[in-house]
Coordinates of C-alpha atoms in Angstrom, one line a residue:
X2 CA 131.3 58.6 103.9
X3 CA 130.7 61.5 106.2
X4 CA 133.4 64.1 106.8
X5 CA 133.8 64.0 110.5
X6 CA 133.7 61.2 113.1
X7 CA 134.5 60.6 116.7
X8 CA 137.3 58.2 115.6
X9 CA 138.6 57.7 112.1
X10 CA 140.9 54.6 111.5
X11 CA 143.5 54.1 108.8
X12 CA 145.0 50.7 107.9
X13 CA 144.5 47.5 106.1
X14 CA 142.0 44.8 107.0
X15 CA 143.7 41.4 107.0
X16 CA 142.9 37.9 105.8
X17 CA 144.9 36.0 108.3
X18 CA 145.7 32.4 109.1
X19 CA 146.0 31.6 112.8
X20 CA 148.0 28.6 114.0
X21 CA 147.7 27.7 117.7
X22 CA 148.8 24.4 119.1
X23 CA 149.0 23.1 115.5
X24 CA 145.3 24.0 114.9
X25 CA 144.9 26.2 111.8
X26 CA 142.0 28.5 110.8
X27 CA 141.4 31.5 108.5
X28 CA 140.2 34.7 110.1
X29 CA 139.7 38.3 109.2
X30 CA 141.9 40.6 111.2
X31 CA 143.7 43.9 111.5
X32 CA 143.0 46.8 113.9
X33 CA 140.4 48.3 111.6
X34 CA 138.5 45.0 111.9
X35 CA 138.9 44.3 115.7
X36 CA 139.2 47.9 116.8
X37 CA 136.4 49.6 114.9
X38 CA 133.8 47.2 116.4
X39 CA 135.1 48.1 119.9
X40 CA 134.7 51.8 119.2
X41 CA 131.2 51.4 117.8
X42 CA 130.1 49.3 120.7
X43 CA 131.3 52.0 123.0
X44 CA 128.8 54.3 121.3
X45 CA 131.1 56.3 119.1
X46 CA 130.8 57.3 115.4
X47 CA 133.5 55.5 113.5
X48 CA 134.9 55.8 110.0
X49 CA 137.4 53.3 108.4
X50 CA 139.8 54.0 105.5
X51 CA 141.2 50.7 104.3
X52 CA 142.6 48.8 101.3
X53 CA 142.4 45.3 100.0
X54 CA 141.3 42.9 97.3
X55 CA 137.7 43.7 96.2
X56 CA 136.7 40.0 96.4
X57 CA 137.5 40.1 100.1
X58 CA 135.4 43.1 100.9
X59 CA 132.6 40.8 102.2
X60 CA 134.8 40.6 105.4
X61 CA 133.7 44.2 106.1
X62 CA 129.9 43.3 106.2
X63 CA 129.8 42.8 109.9
X64 CA 131.4 46.2 110.4
X65 CA 128.8 47.8 108.1
X66 CA 126.1 46.1 110.1
X67 CA 127.3 47.9 113.2
X68 CA 126.9 51.3 111.5
X69 CA 130.6 51.8 110.6
X70 CA 131.3 53.8 107.5
X71 CA 134.0 52.4 105.3
X72 CA 136.1 53.7 102.4
X73 CA 137.8 50.7 100.8
X74 CA 140.4 51.0 98.1
X75 CA 140.6 48.1 95.7
X76 CA 144.1 46.4 95.4
X77 CA 145.5 43.4 93.7
X78 CA 145.5 41.4 96.9
X79 CA 144.6 41.7 100.6
X80 CA 147.1 42.0 103.3
X81 CA 147.4 39.0 105.6
X82 CA 149.7 37.1 108.0
X83 CA 150.2 33.6 109.1
X84 CA 150.4 34.0 112.9
X85 CA 152.1 31.1 114.7
X86 CA 151.7 31.5 118.4
X87 CA 154.7 30.2 120.4
X88 CA 154.0 30.4 124.1
X89 CA 151.2 29.3 126.5
X90 CA 150.2 32.9 127.2
X91 CA 150.3 33.7 123.5
X92 CA 152.6 36.6 124.2
X93 CA 155.1 35.7 121.4
X94 CA 154.4 34.8 117.9
X95 CA 156.0 34.3 114.5
X96 CA 154.4 36.3 111.7
X97 CA 154.8 35.2 108.0
X98 CA 153.6 37.4 105.1
X99 CA 150.5 36.1 103.4
X100 CA 149.8 39.1 101.1
X101 CA 150.2 42.9 101.0
X102 CA 147.7 45.4 99.6
X103 CA 150.1 48.3 99.2
X104 CA 150.3 51.9 100.4
X105 CA 147.3 54.0 101.1
X106 CA 148.3 57.1 99.0
X107 CA 148.1 60.5 100.7
X108 CA 146.6 62.0 97.6
X109 CA 143.7 59.5 97.8
X110 CA 142.5 60.8 101.2
X111 CA 139.9 63.6 101.0
X112 CA 141.3 66.8 102.4
X113 CA 138.1 67.5 104.5
X114 CA 138.0 64.1 106.1
X115 CA 138.7 64.3 109.9
X116 CA 137.7 63.2 113.4
X117 CA 138.2 64.0 117.1
X118 CA 141.0 61.4 117.0
X119 CA 142.6 59.7 114.0
X120 CA 144.0 56.2 114.6
X121 CA 146.8 55.0 112.3
X122 CA 146.8 51.3 112.8
X123 CA 148.7 49.5 110.0
X124 CA 149.6 45.9 110.2
X125 CA 152.6 45.9 107.9
X126 CA 155.3 48.5 107.2
X127 CA 154.6 50.4 104.0
X128 CA 150.9 51.0 104.4
X129 CA 151.2 54.5 105.8
X130 CA 154.2 56.8 105.0
X131 CA 155.7 59.6 107.1
X132 CA 154.2 62.4 104.9
X133 CA 150.7 60.8 105.3
X134 CA 151.2 60.7 109.1
X135 CA 152.3 64.3 109.2
X136 CA 149.4 65.5 107.1
X137 CA 146.8 63.6 109.2
X138 CA 148.3 65.0 112.4
X139 CA 147.3 68.4 111.1
X140 CA 143.7 67.4 111.2
X141 CA 143.4 65.7 114.6
X142 CA 145.4 64.1 117.5
X143 CA 147.0 60.9 116.3
X144 CA 146.8 57.5 118.0
X145 CA 149.4 55.2 116.4
X146 CA 150.2 51.5 116.7
X147 CA 154.0 51.1 116.0
X148 CA 153.4 47.5 114.8
X149 CA 152.8 48.7 111.3
X150 CA 156.1 50.6 111.1
X151 CA 158.5 48.0 112.5
X152 CA 157.0 44.8 111.1
X153 CA 158.8 44.7 107.8
X154 CA 158.2 42.2 104.9
X155 CA 161.4 40.6 103.6
X156 CA 160.3 37.9 101.1
X157 CA 157.7 36.0 102.9
X158 CA 159.1 36.8 106.4
X159 CA 157.8 39.6 108.6
X160 CA 160.8 40.7 110.7
X161 CA 161.3 43.4 113.3
X162 CA 163.3 46.3 111.9
X163 CA 163.9 49.8 113.2
X164 CA 161.5 52.5 112.0
X165 CA 163.9 54.9 110.2
X166 CA 161.5 57.8 110.6
X167 CA 160.7 57.2 114.3
X168 CA 162.3 60.3 115.7
X169 CA 160.4 62.5 113.3
X170 CA 157.2 60.4 113.2
X171 CA 156.7 60.3 117.0
X172 CA 156.7 64.1 117.2
X173 CA 153.3 64.0 115.6
X174 CA 151.8 61.3 117.8
X175 CA 149.6 61.9 120.8
X176 CA 148.8 58.2 121.8
X177 CA 151.5 55.6 121.1
X178 CA 150.7 51.9 121.4
X179 CA 153.5 49.3 121.7
X180 CA 153.6 45.7 123.0
X181 CA 156.2 44.3 125.3
X182 CA 158.5 43.0 122.5
X183 CA 158.3 46.2 120.5
X184 CA 159.1 48.3 123.6
X185 CA 162.1 46.2 124.5
X186 CA 163.5 46.2 121.0
X187 CA 162.9 49.9 120.3
X188 CA 164.5 51.1 123.6
X189 CA 166.8 48.3 124.8
X190 CA 165.0 48.3 128.1
X191 CA 163.4 45.2 129.8
X192 CA 162.0 47.5 132.5
X193 CA 158.7 48.5 130.9
X194 CA 158.3 51.7 132.9
X195 CA 161.7 52.9 131.8
X196 CA 160.9 51.9 128.2
X197 CA 157.6 53.9 128.4
X198 CA 159.5 57.0 129.7
X199 CA 162.1 56.7 126.8
X200 CA 159.3 56.5 124.2
X201 CA 157.5 59.4 125.7
X202 CA 160.7 61.5 125.3
X203 CA 160.2 61.4 121.5
X204 CA 156.9 63.3 121.7
X205 CA 153.9 61.2 122.4
X206 CA 151.8 62.4 125.4
X207 CA 150.6 59.0 126.3
X208 CA 152.2 55.6 126.0
X209 CA 149.9 52.5 125.9
X210 CA 152.0 49.4 126.5
X211 CA 150.4 45.9 126.3
X212 CA 151.6 42.6 127.6
X213 CA 149.9 39.3 128.6
X214 CA 148.8 40.4 132.1
X215 CA 147.5 43.9 131.2
X216 CA 148.0 47.4 129.9
X217 CA 150.5 49.9 131.3
X218 CA 149.7 53.5 130.5
X219 CA 152.2 56.4 131.0
X220 CA 150.5 59.8 130.9
X221 CA 151.4 63.1 132.6
X222 CA 154.4 61.5 134.3
X223 CA 152.2 58.9 136.0
X224 CA 151.7 55.2 135.5
X225 CA 148.2 53.6 135.3
X226 CA 147.3 49.9 134.9
X227 CA 144.4 47.9 133.5
X228 CA 144.8 44.2 134.3
X229 CA 143.8 41.5 131.9
X230 CA 142.1 38.6 133.7
X231 CA 140.6 36.4 131.0
X232 CA 139.3 32.9 131.9
X233 CA 140.4 31.6 128.5
X234 CA 142.5 32.8 125.5
X235 CA 140.1 31.6 122.8
X236 CA 140.0 35.2 121.5
X237 CA 143.7 36.2 122.1
X238 CA 144.1 37.4 118.5
X239 CA 143.2 41.1 118.4
X240 CA 144.1 41.8 122.0
X241 CA 146.3 44.8 121.2
X242 CA 143.9 46.2 118.7
X243 CA 141.1 45.9 121.3
X244 CA 143.2 47.5 124.0
X245 CA 144.3 50.6 122.1
X246 CA 140.9 51.3 120.6
X247 CA 139.0 50.9 123.9
X248 CA 141.6 53.1 125.6
X249 CA 141.5 55.8 122.9
X250 CA 137.7 55.7 122.7
X251 CA 137.4 56.0 126.5
X252 CA 139.9 58.9 126.6
X253 CA 137.4 61.1 124.7
X254 CA 135.4 61.3 127.9
X255 CA 137.6 59.8 130.7
X256 CA 140.9 60.4 132.4
X257 CA 143.9 58.2 131.6
X258 CA 143.4 56.2 134.8
X259 CA 139.7 55.5 134.0
X260 CA 140.5 54.7 130.4
X261 CA 143.2 52.2 131.4
X262 CA 140.6 50.5 133.7
X263 CA 138.0 50.4 130.9
X264 CA 140.6 49.0 128.4
X265 CA 141.5 46.3 130.9
X266 CA 137.9 45.2 131.3
X267 CA 137.0 45.3 127.6
X268 CA 140.2 43.5 126.6
X269 CA 139.7 40.8 129.2
X270 CA 136.2 40.1 127.8
X271 CA 137.4 40.1 124.2
X272 CA 140.1 37.5 124.9
X273 CA 137.6 34.9 125.9
X274 CA 135.8 34.8 122.5
X275 CA 137.0 34.6 119.0
X276 CA 136.3 37.6 116.8
X277 CA 135.8 41.3 117.7
X278 CA 134.5 42.2 121.2
X279 CA 130.8 41.6 121.2
X280 CA 129.9 44.3 123.8
X281 CA 129.3 42.0 126.7
X282 CA 130.6 42.6 130.2
X283 CA 130.4 39.9 132.9
X284 CA 128.6 41.6 135.8
X285 CA 129.8 39.0 138.2
X286 CA 133.4 40.2 137.7
X287 CA 133.1 43.8 136.5
X288 CA 130.8 46.7 137.0
X289 CA 129.3 47.4 133.5
X290 CA 128.6 51.0 134.4
X291 CA 132.4 51.6 134.5
X292 CA 132.5 50.9 130.7
X293 CA 129.0 52.0 129.6
X294 CA 128.0 54.6 132.2
X295 CA 124.6 54.8 133.7
X296 CA 122.9 54.7 130.2
X297 CA 123.9 51.1 129.7
X298 CA 125.4 49.4 126.6
X299 CA 125.0 50.9 123.2
X300 CA 123.0 48.8 120.8
X301 CA 125.3 49.0 117.8
X302 CA 123.4 46.2 116.0
X303 CA 120.3 48.4 115.9
X304 CA 122.2 51.2 114.1
X305 CA 121.6 52.2 110.6
X306 CA 123.9 50.2 108.3
X307 CA 127.1 52.0 107.5
X308 CA 128.1 53.1 104.0
X309 CA 130.7 51.3 101.9
X310 CA 132.5 53.4 99.3
X311 CA 134.7 51.4 97.0
X312 CA 137.5 53.3 95.3
X313 CA 139.4 52.0 92.3
X314 CA 142.5 54.2 91.9
X315 CA 143.9 54.9 88.5
X316 CA 147.6 54.9 87.7
X317 CA 147.4 58.7 87.3
X318 CA 146.1 59.1 90.8
X319 CA 148.8 57.0 92.4
X320 CA 151.7 57.5 90.1
X321 CA 152.3 53.7 90.0
X322 CA 151.7 51.3 87.2
X323 CA 150.4 48.6 89.5
X324 CA 147.6 50.7 91.0
X325 CA 144.1 49.5 91.6
X326 CA 143.3 46.1 90.1
X327 CA 146.0 46.1 87.4
X328 CA 147.0 42.6 86.6
X329 CA 150.2 41.2 88.0
X330 CA 151.7 37.9 86.7
X331 CA 151.1 35.2 89.2
X332 CA 154.7 34.2 89.5
X333 CA 155.8 37.7 90.4
X334 CA 152.8 38.9 92.3
X335 CA 154.2 38.2 95.8
X336 CA 157.4 40.0 95.2
X337 CA 155.8 43.0 93.3
X338 CA 153.3 43.6 96.1
X339 CA 156.0 43.8 98.8
X340 CA 157.1 47.4 99.5
X341 CA 160.7 48.4 99.3
X342 CA 161.7 49.2 102.8
X343 CA 165.4 49.6 103.6
X344 CA 166.1 51.2 107.0
X345 CA 168.8 53.9 106.9
X346 CA 170.5 53.0 110.2
X347 CA 172.6 56.2 110.2
X348 CA 169.3 58.1 110.8
X349 CA 168.4 56.1 113.9
X350 CA 169.4 57.8 117.2
X351 CA 167.6 55.4 119.6
X352 CA 169.0 52.3 121.2
X353 CA 168.6 48.9 119.6
X354 CA 169.6 46.1 122.0
X355 CA 172.3 43.7 121.0
X356 CA 170.5 40.8 122.7
X357 CA 167.8 38.7 121.1
X358 CA 164.8 37.1 122.7
X359 CA 164.9 33.3 122.2
X360 CA 161.1 33.1 122.7
X361 CA 160.6 35.4 119.7
X362 CA 162.1 33.8 116.6
X363 CA 160.9 36.6 114.3
X364 CA 163.5 38.9 116.0
X365 CA 166.5 36.5 115.6
X366 CA 167.5 37.5 112.1
X367 CA 170.6 39.6 111.5
X368 CA 169.8 43.3 111.1
X369 CA 171.1 45.3 108.1
X370 CA 174.5 46.6 108.9
X371 CA 175.4 43.8 111.3
X372 CA 178.9 42.4 110.7
X373 CA 180.1 38.8 111.2
X374 CA 183.1 39.0 113.6
X375 CA 183.8 35.2 113.8
X376 CA 186.8 35.2 111.3
X377 CA 188.6 38.0 113.3
X378 CA 188.0 36.1 116.6
X379 CA 189.7 33.0 115.2
X380 CA 192.7 35.0 113.9
X381 CA 193.2 36.6 117.3
X382 CA 193.0 33.2 119.0
X383 CA 195.5 31.7 116.7
X384 CA 197.9 34.6 117.2
X385 CA 197.6 34.2 121.0
X386 CA 198.4 30.5 120.8
X387 CA 201.4 31.2 118.6
X388 CA 202.8 33.7 121.1
X389 CA 202.2 31.3 123.9
X390 CA 204.1 28.5 122.0
X391 CA 207.0 30.8 121.4
X392 CA 207.2 31.7 125.1
X393 CA 207.1 28.0 126.1
X394 CA 209.9 27.3 123.6
X395 CA 212.1 30.1 125.0
X396 CA 211.5 28.8 128.5
X397 CA 212.5 25.3 127.5
X398 CA 215.8 26.5 125.8
X399 CA 216.6 28.5 128.9
X400 CA 216.1 25.5 131.2
X401 CA 218.3 23.3 128.9
X402 CA 221.1 25.8 128.9
X403 CA 221.1 26.0 132.7
X404 CA 221.8 22.2 132.8

């Protein structure tokens, strides 16, 4: 692996199961899978730092063929989700845990590895810690997808939970990506422009907010939009990963307004085909020079094959007995691979809405610290009825005495 790239990505690749209209299929996934291909096809040099089961590293071959350099840490299992889409526009989904590859330890990242932009794009909370975020922010501007900090494994469920370190963490972020559901639940605002302003108040210079009809960008006090107009949703999975990487990649040479437009075009095309964006732009709908410039598309497939460095960490390097490929009893593997992640609600100073979204079942579970007030309500109701009965009795006695 080289030491410097246009964009360097950190996060797990995924071995996902997608369920749409009761149709099920297995698919590689994760932002490092969908997003690195986008960046490379935009003509950028790309490095990926990831983690997973060594027997699943064959999923990375298509990225290597594009000229992407990869450092892959071997783990007991690969991360993965069962994604069950719940709405016609595929805006809402239930996510179930299908495996977790563990933390990417800070001490395992070479000190001289950097880029023009570092993208932190985890898929599950626990992949990247706050100290790692802070250290990487010293090397380059950070683009961060909040998904991998608020999507918390609890048994086999993946539930939305507050990011306990959000206030400190966002101080070190330049580009913050959230989707509609995350923005609403983190800020309590259904008005997405207001939600973007609130999130920007924590430190990020630019907010990239995705939803089914397009991307909303908030930068320098202004809003910019890139509409999504796909003719089909065959490639809906990976939409957010495609959007944030195309935006950040474009921002290296374009304004926020231009980058939002490029992200809208690229994400539209990606949603029409399963798998990473293949680099095509429909000239009947879009001007390809907006995305590629006058030079035309970059032929990533003709690139020299990228390098794959496989790292097998020892217990000494990670300080954990379950490092690398250490065996884990089959019966306890699922539980032992799930990170301990208990939000400290006293540290959270941002608003969490009391409401829940009926279209998003993964957000319906009770949050830590919530109390059950039903017994108190019944006690108060009974007391009120007793007082009312006593008043009625007194009134009856009064009327009898008058006669």
